[in-house]
Coordinates of C-alpha atoms and ligand atoms in Angstrom, one line a residue:
M168 CA 24.5 -4.8 36.9
E169 CA 21.2 -4.0 38.6
L170 CA 19.6 -0.9 37.0
Q171 CA 16.5 1.0 38.1
Y172 CA 16.2 2.9 34.8
G173 CA 17.7 0.5 32.3
A174 CA 16.0 -1.4 29.4
D175 CA 12.4 -2.4 30.3
R176 CA 12.6 -5.4 28.0
L177 CA 15.3 -7.6 26.5
G178 CA 15.1 -8.5 22.8
K179 CA 12.6 -7.4 20.1
R180 CA 8.9 -6.8 20.6
Y181 CA 6.7 -9.2 18.6
D182 CA 3.2 -7.8 19.4
A183 CA 1.0 -6.7 16.5
D184 CA 1.8 -2.9 16.8
M185 CA 5.6 -3.6 16.7
Q186 CA 5.0 -6.0 13.8
K187 CA 3.2 -3.3 11.9
F188 CA 6.0 -0.8 12.7
R189 CA 8.5 -3.3 11.2
E190 CA 6.4 -4.3 8.2
N191 CA 5.8 -0.6 7.2
R192 CA 9.5 -0.3 6.4
L193 CA 9.1 3.0 4.4
G194 CA 8.2 6.2 6.1
A195 CA 8.4 10.0 5.5
F196 CA 9.6 12.7 7.9
I197 CA 7.9 16.1 8.0
H198 CA 10.0 18.9 9.5
W199 CA 7.8 21.9 9.6
G200 CA 8.0 24.9 12.0
L201 CA 8.8 28.6 12.2
Y202 CA 12.2 27.9 10.7
A203 CA 10.4 27.3 7.3
I204 CA 9.7 31.1 7.2
P205 CA 13.3 32.4 7.1
G206 CA 14.4 29.2 5.2
G207 CA 18.0 29.5 6.2
E208 CA 18.4 33.2 5.8
W209 CA 18.6 35.8 8.6
D210 CA 19.3 39.6 8.3
G211 CA 20.3 39.1 4.6
K212 CA 22.8 36.3 5.4
I213 CA 22.3 32.8 4.2
Y214 CA 23.5 30.1 6.6
N215 CA 24.3 26.7 5.1
G216 CA 23.8 24.7 8.3
A217 CA 20.5 22.8 8.9
A218 CA 17.7 25.3 8.4
E219 CA 15.8 24.2 11.5
W220 CA 18.8 25.3 13.6
L221 CA 18.9 28.8 12.0
K222 CA 18.1 30.4 15.4
A223 CA 21.4 28.9 16.7
W224 CA 23.5 29.7 13.6
A225 CA 22.4 33.3 13.5
K226 CA 22.4 33.7 17.3
V227 CA 18.8 34.9 17.3
S228 CA 17.3 35.7 20.7
V229 CA 14.3 33.6 21.8
K230 CA 12.2 36.8 21.8
D231 CA 13.1 37.7 18.3
W232 CA 12.8 34.2 17.0
L233 CA 9.3 33.7 18.4
Q234 CA 8.1 36.9 16.7
L235 CA 8.0 34.6 13.6
I236 CA 4.7 33.3 15.0
K237 CA 3.1 36.5 13.7
Q238 CA 4.0 35.4 10.2
W239 CA 2.8 31.8 10.5
N240 CA 0.0 31.6 8.0
P241 CA 0.4 28.7 5.5
Q242 CA -2.4 29.5 3.1
K243 CA -1.5 26.7 0.7
F244 CA -1.6 24.1 3.5
D245 CA -3.9 21.2 2.5
A246 CA -3.7 18.2 4.7
K247 CA -5.5 16.0 2.2
K248 CA -3.0 17.0 -0.5
W249 CA -0.1 16.1 1.8
A250 CA -1.7 12.7 2.5
K251 CA -2.1 12.0 -1.2
M252 CA 1.5 12.9 -1.8
A253 CA 2.6 10.4 0.9
K254 CA 0.1 7.7 -0.3
D255 CA 1.4 8.1 -3.9
M256 CA 5.0 7.8 -2.7
G257 CA 4.1 4.5 -1.1
V258 CA 5.1 5.5 2.5
R259 CA 3.2 3.5 5.2
Y260 CA 3.9 6.1 8.0
V261 CA 4.7 9.7 8.4
K262 CA 6.7 11.2 11.3
I263 CA 5.6 14.8 12.1
T264 CA 7.6 17.4 14.1
T265 CA 5.0 18.2 16.7
K266 CA 7.5 20.6 18.3
H267 CA 11.1 21.0 17.3
H268 CA 13.9 22.6 19.4
E269 CA 12.5 26.1 18.8
G270 CA 9.5 25.3 21.0
F271 CA 6.7 26.2 18.4
C272 CA 3.9 23.7 18.6
L273 CA 1.9 22.5 15.6
W274 CA -1.0 21.8 17.9
P275 CA -2.9 24.2 20.2
S276 CA -1.1 23.2 23.4
K277 CA -2.6 24.6 26.6
F278 CA 0.8 24.7 28.3
T279 CA 2.6 27.4 26.2
E280 CA 1.6 30.4 24.1
Y281 CA 4.0 29.4 21.3
T282 CA 1.5 27.4 19.2
V283 CA -0.5 27.6 16.0
A284 CA -3.5 28.8 18.0
N285 CA -1.7 32.1 18.6
S286 CA -0.6 32.5 14.9
P287 CA -2.7 34.1 12.1
Y288 CA -3.4 30.6 10.9
K289 CA -5.1 29.6 14.2
K290 CA -6.1 26.1 13.3
D291 CA -4.8 22.8 14.7
I292 CA -2.4 21.7 11.9
L293 CA -1.4 18.5 13.7
G294 CA -5.0 17.5 14.1
E295 CA -5.7 18.1 10.4
L296 CA -2.6 16.0 9.4
V297 CA -3.4 13.1 11.8
K298 CA -6.9 12.9 10.3
A299 CA -5.8 13.1 6.7
Y300 CA -3.0 10.6 7.0
N301 CA -5.1 8.2 9.0
E302 CA -7.9 8.4 6.4
A303 CA -5.4 7.6 3.7
G304 CA -4.4 4.5 5.7
I305 CA -1.1 6.0 6.7
D306 CA 0.2 5.6 10.3
V307 CA 1.2 8.8 12.1
H308 CA 4.3 9.0 14.3
F309 CA 5.1 12.1 16.5
Y310 CA 8.6 13.6 16.5
F311 CA 9.0 15.5 19.8
S312 CA 12.0 17.5 20.9
V313 CA 12.5 17.5 24.7
M314 CA 15.0 20.3 24.3
D315 CA 12.9 23.5 24.1
W316 CA 14.7 26.7 23.4
S317 CA 11.5 28.8 24.1
H318 CA 11.0 27.6 27.7
P319 CA 12.6 29.6 30.5
D320 CA 13.0 26.5 32.6
W321 CA 15.0 24.5 30.0
R322 CA 18.5 23.7 31.1
S323 CA 21.2 22.0 29.2
N324 CA 23.0 21.2 32.5
I325 CA 22.1 21.3 36.2
K326 CA 24.7 23.2 38.1
T327 CA 22.8 25.0 40.9
K328 CA 19.8 24.4 43.1
E329 CA 18.0 27.0 41.0
D330 CA 18.8 24.9 37.9
E331 CA 17.4 21.8 39.6
A332 CA 14.1 23.5 40.6
A333 CA 13.7 25.0 37.1
F334 CA 14.4 21.8 35.3
Q335 CA 12.0 19.8 37.5
R336 CA 9.3 22.4 36.5
F337 CA 10.4 21.9 32.9
L338 CA 10.0 18.1 33.1
T339 CA 6.5 18.6 34.5
F340 CA 5.7 21.0 31.6
T341 CA 7.0 18.3 29.2
D342 CA 4.9 15.6 30.8
N343 CA 1.8 17.8 30.4
Q344 CA 2.5 18.3 26.7
L345 CA 3.1 14.6 26.1
K346 CA -0.1 13.7 27.9
E347 CA -1.9 16.3 25.8
L348 CA -0.5 14.8 22.6
A349 CA -1.4 11.3 23.6
T350 CA -5.0 12.2 24.6
R351 CA -5.8 14.6 21.8
Y352 CA -4.5 12.3 19.1
P353 CA -5.0 8.7 20.4
T354 CA -4.4 7.2 16.9
V355 CA -0.7 8.1 17.1
K356 CA 1.5 5.0 16.7
D357 CA 4.9 6.1 17.8
F358 CA 6.9 8.8 19.6
W359 CA 10.3 9.7 18.2
F360 CA 12.1 11.7 20.8
D361 CA 14.9 14.0 20.1
G362 CA 16.8 16.8 21.9
T363 CA 17.8 14.5 24.7
W364 CA 21.6 14.6 24.5
D365 CA 22.3 17.2 27.2
E366 CA 23.6 16.5 30.7
S367 CA 20.3 17.7 32.2
I368 CA 18.5 14.7 30.7
K369 CA 21.4 12.3 31.4
K370 CA 21.1 13.3 35.1
N371 CA 17.3 12.5 35.0
G372 CA 17.3 9.0 33.6
W373 CA 14.3 8.3 35.9
W374 CA 12.2 10.8 34.0
T375 CA 12.9 9.2 30.6
A376 CA 11.9 5.8 32.0
H377 CA 8.7 7.4 33.5
V378 CA 7.8 9.0 30.1
E379 CA 8.1 5.7 28.3
R380 CA 5.9 4.0 30.9
M381 CA 3.4 6.9 31.0
L382 CA 2.9 6.9 27.2
K383 CA 2.6 3.1 27.0
E384 CA -0.1 3.3 29.7
L385 CA -1.9 6.0 27.8
L386 CA -1.5 4.4 24.4
P387 CA -1.0 0.6 24.7
G388 CA 1.1 -0.7 21.8
V389 CA 2.7 2.7 21.0
T390 CA 6.3 2.4 20.0
I391 CA 9.1 4.6 21.4
N392 CA 12.5 5.2 20.0
S393 CA 15.7 4.6 21.9
R394 CA 16.8 8.3 21.8
L395 CA 14.5 9.1 24.7
R396 CA 16.2 7.0 27.2
A397 CA 19.0 7.5 29.7
D398 CA 19.8 4.9 32.4
D399 CA 20.8 5.4 36.1
Y400 CA 24.3 6.4 34.9
G401 CA 23.3 8.7 32.0
K402 CA 24.0 6.0 29.4
R403 CA 21.8 6.6 26.3
H404 CA 20.2 4.4 23.7
F405 CA 21.8 1.3 25.2
D406 CA 21.9 0.9 28.9
S407 CA 25.0 0.2 31.0
N408 CA 24.4 -3.6 30.4
G409 CA 24.4 -3.0 26.6
H410 CA 20.7 -3.6 26.3
L411 CA 18.6 -1.4 24.0
M412 CA 16.2 1.0 25.8
G413 CA 13.0 1.8 23.9
D414 CA 11.6 -0.3 21.1
Y415 CA 14.0 0.5 18.3
E416 CA 17.4 2.1 17.8
S417 CA 17.1 5.5 16.1
A418 CA 20.7 6.8 16.1
Y419 CA 21.0 6.3 12.3
E420 CA 20.4 9.9 11.3
R421 CA 21.7 10.5 7.8
R422 CA 23.7 7.2 8.0
L423 CA 23.1 3.5 7.9
P424 CA 24.3 1.0 10.5
D425 CA 27.5 -1.0 9.7
P426 CA 26.1 -4.5 9.0
V427 CA 28.7 -6.2 11.1
K428 CA 29.7 -3.7 13.9
D429 CA 26.3 -2.2 14.6
L430 CA 23.7 -4.9 14.1
R431 CA 25.3 -8.3 15.0
V432 CA 22.7 -9.7 12.6
T433 CA 19.8 -7.4 13.6
K434 CA 19.5 -8.3 17.3
W435 CA 17.3 -5.3 17.6
D436 CA 14.8 -3.3 15.5
W437 CA 16.1 -0.1 14.1
E438 CA 15.0 2.9 11.9
A439 CA 17.2 5.2 9.8
C440 CA 16.2 8.6 8.6
M441 CA 17.7 10.7 5.8
T442 CA 17.6 14.1 4.1
I443 CA 17.5 14.6 0.4
P444 CA 20.2 17.4 0.5
E445 CA 23.3 16.7 2.6
N446 CA 21.8 18.0 5.9
Q447 CA 18.6 20.0 5.6
W448 CA 15.6 18.8 7.6
G449 CA 13.6 22.1 7.7
Y450 CA 12.9 24.1 4.6
H451 CA 16.0 25.8 3.2
K452 CA 15.6 28.3 0.3
D453 CA 18.9 27.4 -1.3
W454 CA 19.5 23.7 -2.0
S455 CA 22.5 24.5 -4.3
L456 CA 24.7 24.8 -1.1
S457 CA 25.1 21.1 -0.8
Y458 CA 24.7 17.9 -2.8
V459 CA 21.1 16.9 -3.5
K460 CA 20.5 13.1 -3.8
N461 CA 18.7 11.9 -7.0
P462 CA 15.8 9.6 -6.7
V463 CA 17.8 6.4 -7.3
E464 CA 20.3 7.4 -4.6
V465 CA 17.4 7.8 -2.2
L466 CA 15.9 4.5 -3.4
E467 CA 19.2 2.7 -2.8
R468 CA 19.3 3.9 0.8
I469 CA 15.7 2.7 1.3
V470 CA 16.5 -0.8 -0.2
H471 CA 19.9 -0.9 1.7
A472 CA 18.1 -0.3 5.0
V473 CA 15.5 -3.0 4.4
S474 CA 18.2 -5.4 3.3
M475 CA 19.7 -5.1 6.8
G476 CA 16.3 -5.5 8.5
G477 CA 15.5 -1.8 9.2
N478 CA 13.1 1.0 8.3
M479 CA 14.0 4.1 6.3
V480 CA 12.3 7.5 6.8
V481 CA 12.8 10.0 3.9
N482 CA 12.6 13.7 5.0
F483 CA 10.5 16.5 3.6
G484 CA 10.8 20.1 4.7
P485 CA 7.5 21.9 3.6
Q486 CA 7.6 25.6 2.7
A487 CA 6.2 28.3 5.0
D488 CA 3.2 28.6 2.6
G489 CA 2.3 24.9 3.2
D490 CA 3.3 23.7 -0.2
F491 CA 6.4 21.5 -1.0
R492 CA 9.3 22.4 -3.2
N493 CA 9.2 20.9 -6.7
E494 CA 12.3 18.7 -6.1
E495 CA 10.5 17.0 -3.2
K496 CA 7.3 16.5 -5.2
E497 CA 9.2 15.0 -8.1
L498 CA 11.2 12.7 -5.8
A499 CA 8.0 11.5 -4.1
K500 CA 6.5 10.7 -7.5
V501 CA 9.6 8.8 -8.8
I502 CA 9.9 6.7 -5.6
G503 CA 6.1 6.1 -5.6
K504 CA 6.2 4.8 -9.2
W505 CA 9.0 2.4 -8.4
M506 CA 7.3 1.3 -5.1
Q507 CA 4.1 0.7 -6.9
K508 CA 5.8 -1.8 -9.2
N509 CA 8.3 -3.3 -6.8
G510 CA 7.0 -2.6 -3.2
E511 CA 6.7 -6.4 -2.7
C512 CA 10.5 -6.5 -2.0
I513 CA 10.2 -3.8 0.7
Y514 CA 7.0 -4.1 2.7
A515 CA 7.1 -6.7 5.4
C516 CA 10.5 -7.8 4.1
D517 CA 13.6 -8.4 6.3
Y518 CA 17.3 -9.2 6.3
A519 CA 17.9 -12.3 4.0
G520 CA 21.1 -13.4 5.7
W521 CA 22.8 -14.2 2.3
E522 CA 26.3 -13.0 1.4
K523 CA 25.9 -9.6 -0.3
Q524 CA 26.9 -9.4 -4.0
D525 CA 28.1 -6.4 -6.0
W526 CA 25.0 -6.3 -8.2
G527 CA 22.8 -5.0 -5.3
Y528 CA 20.8 -6.1 -2.3
Y529 CA 18.7 -9.1 -1.0
T530 CA 15.6 -8.8 1.1
R531 CA 13.5 -11.8 2.3
K532 CA 9.8 -12.5 3.0
K533 CA 9.0 -16.1 4.0
N534 CA 10.2 -18.5 1.3
C535 CA 10.9 -15.7 -1.2
V536 CA 14.3 -13.9 -1.4
Y537 CA 14.3 -10.8 -3.6
M538 CA 17.3 -9.6 -5.6
I539 CA 17.1 -5.8 -6.0
V540 CA 19.6 -5.1 -8.9
F541 CA 21.3 -1.7 -8.9
N542 CA 24.4 -2.7 -10.9
R543 CA 23.9 -4.7 -14.1
P544 CA 27.1 -6.8 -14.5
Y545 CA 28.8 -6.9 -18.0
S546 CA 28.9 -10.7 -17.6
Q547 CA 25.1 -10.7 -17.9
Q548 CA 25.2 -13.1 -14.9
L549 CA 24.0 -12.3 -11.4
A550 CA 26.1 -14.5 -9.1
I551 CA 24.4 -15.8 -5.9
K552 CA 25.9 -17.7 -3.0
V553 CA 23.2 -19.4 -0.9
P554 CA 23.5 -20.6 2.7
K555 CA 24.1 -24.4 3.1
E556 CA 21.2 -26.7 2.4
T557 CA 19.4 -23.9 0.5
Q558 CA 18.0 -24.5 -3.0
I559 CA 16.7 -22.0 -5.5
T560 CA 13.6 -23.6 -7.1
K561 CA 12.5 -20.7 -9.3
A562 CA 13.6 -17.2 -10.4
T563 CA 11.2 -14.8 -12.0
L564 CA 10.7 -11.0 -12.5
L565 CA 7.9 -9.7 -10.4
N566 CA 5.6 -9.9 -13.4
G567 CA 6.1 -13.7 -13.4
E568 CA 8.5 -13.9 -16.4
K569 CA 10.8 -16.8 -15.7
L570 CA 14.6 -16.4 -15.7
E571 CA 17.3 -18.9 -16.2
V572 CA 19.0 -20.2 -13.1
I573 CA 22.2 -22.2 -13.4
E574 CA 23.9 -24.0 -10.5
T575 CA 27.6 -23.2 -10.9
A576 CA 29.1 -24.8 -7.8
R577 CA 28.2 -26.0 -4.3
N578 CA 25.7 -23.4 -2.9
E579 CA 26.3 -21.2 -5.9
Y580 CA 24.1 -20.1 -8.7
N581 CA 23.9 -17.7 -11.6
V582 CA 20.7 -16.0 -12.7
G583 CA 20.8 -14.5 -16.2
V584 CA 20.2 -10.8 -16.4
P585 CA 16.9 -10.1 -18.1
K586 CA 17.2 -9.0 -21.7
Q587 CA 15.2 -5.8 -21.4
D588 CA 16.8 -2.7 -19.9
F589 CA 14.4 -1.4 -17.2
H590 CA 16.4 1.9 -17.0
E591 CA 15.9 1.6 -13.2
P592 CA 16.8 -0.8 -10.5
F593 CA 14.8 -4.0 -11.1
V594 CA 13.7 -6.9 -8.8
I595 CA 14.0 -10.7 -9.2
R596 CA 12.0 -13.0 -7.0
L597 CA 13.7 -16.3 -6.0
E598 CA 11.6 -19.1 -4.5
I599 CA 13.7 -21.1 -2.2
K600 CA 13.6 -24.2 -0.1
S601 CA 16.1 -25.5 2.4
S602 CA 16.7 -29.2 1.6
K603 CA 18.7 -31.8 3.4
E604 CA 18.9 -33.7 0.2
T605 CA 20.7 -30.8 -1.5
A606 CA 23.7 -31.4 0.9
N607 CA 23.7 -35.2 0.2
K608 CA 23.5 -34.6 -3.6
Y609 CA 26.8 -32.7 -3.6
H610 CA 28.4 -35.3 -1.3
E611 CA 27.6 -38.0 -3.8
A612 CA 28.9 -35.9 -6.7
L613 CA 32.2 -35.4 -4.9
T614 CA 32.9 -39.1 -4.3
Ligands
JFZ806 C1 18.3 16.0 15.4 C2 17.8 17.5 15.2 O1 18.8 18.3 15.9 C3 17.8 17.8 13.7 O2 17.4 19.2 13.6 C4 16.8 16.9 13.1 O3 15.5 17.1 13.6 C5 17.3 15.4 13.3 C6 16.3 14.4 12.7 O4 17.4 15.2 14.7 O5 19.6 15.9 14.9 C7 20.3 14.8 15.2 C8 19.9 13.8 16.0 C9 20.6 12.7 16.3 C10 21.8 12.5 15.7 C11 22.3 13.5 14.9 C12 21.6 14.7 14.6 N1 22.6 11.3 15.9 O6 22.1 10.4 16.6 O7 23.7 11.2 15.4

């Protein structure tokens, strides 16, 4: 059907900026705002919901919540240290919450008083972070919540003429803040919109299309997630014709796509994001309230995402003092050590299209297919089924050590598990070639 505010483009983008987004593969999320100060506790009660939603759980008024600005003074904040932590972890980009639902801005916005400029800290935190990450060779992405609990003109629905007038003022305010972010920080590579699920946004699909076009005019090449968009009929992420709006699907929040149902063999780009505890994005003082993933579980989600042709963003919720909790520092170190040795199977890799096996995951880059082994089989044999007319010409560890490859049947091979126990998931590099003669060889053997 004819849509005025549907998908601007069919199919994937292949320009250099989108290619870089895709090849980055591993990112980090930073959820940092006033919510880090109470850390999940209000009036002596600890709430086990997401800490960045504490205002809602504890039913705190806007006025009382925003008093927290008076306590915003992260004396241990050191943008260069944050950038080193990200660099050492091997992330290629960092998504920063410029403004979360609470409405507090990490940059000195001219359009609201609820910013760092009016806190005891005063300085432009976002500007310091953009500079430090970029100097470390790390791309910066901006998380931006359209829903803004601090703004008197925010409406979750439009029921009256007054609502309509207020919400149009709100959309102008939001335009101004987005233009401010795009012009103050022109090295930003992506906008990850959130807080767009309400009826008020679904009834203003025109505005979501306008924002995408406005940002792409201000920042040619910038990428924008699908969550911003609503079409003429309020359909979100995918328009009423089933086409993805925005540059990549970002609905995979604390979950991965179903390789068959969701992706239909990766017809679109996508990015997943995950928390280390079950559901804490902002800093929560008590992580014992839910399961906390160990580094190998986090690593498996990263590898699993890349094996399906997507990106993974691991979340960190810095403390109010500007330092990170030890569990997050430790996790970043362990992931970084593994990525230093094995990053070749992640960066610029994609879906291999081979039948998944129990021992782990495949990723692919040009004529190399990588086997990332999470489960060593007792048989000491790693079974592989290759697509028709595909031949494995060599199998090695990433250090070049050759491994035995045995053809066991038509399009099937076994690779011997390396003798040494790596005590962590390990990677095998397969060199492959697709050969017509492979098919003929079997034909002869069968006759
Ligand atoms: C949103 C926020 O409400 C949350 O605080 C955090 O910032 C997260 C990254 O984004 O939460 C979501 C957003 C989208 C989905 C679920 C929770 N979703 O698409 O299922």
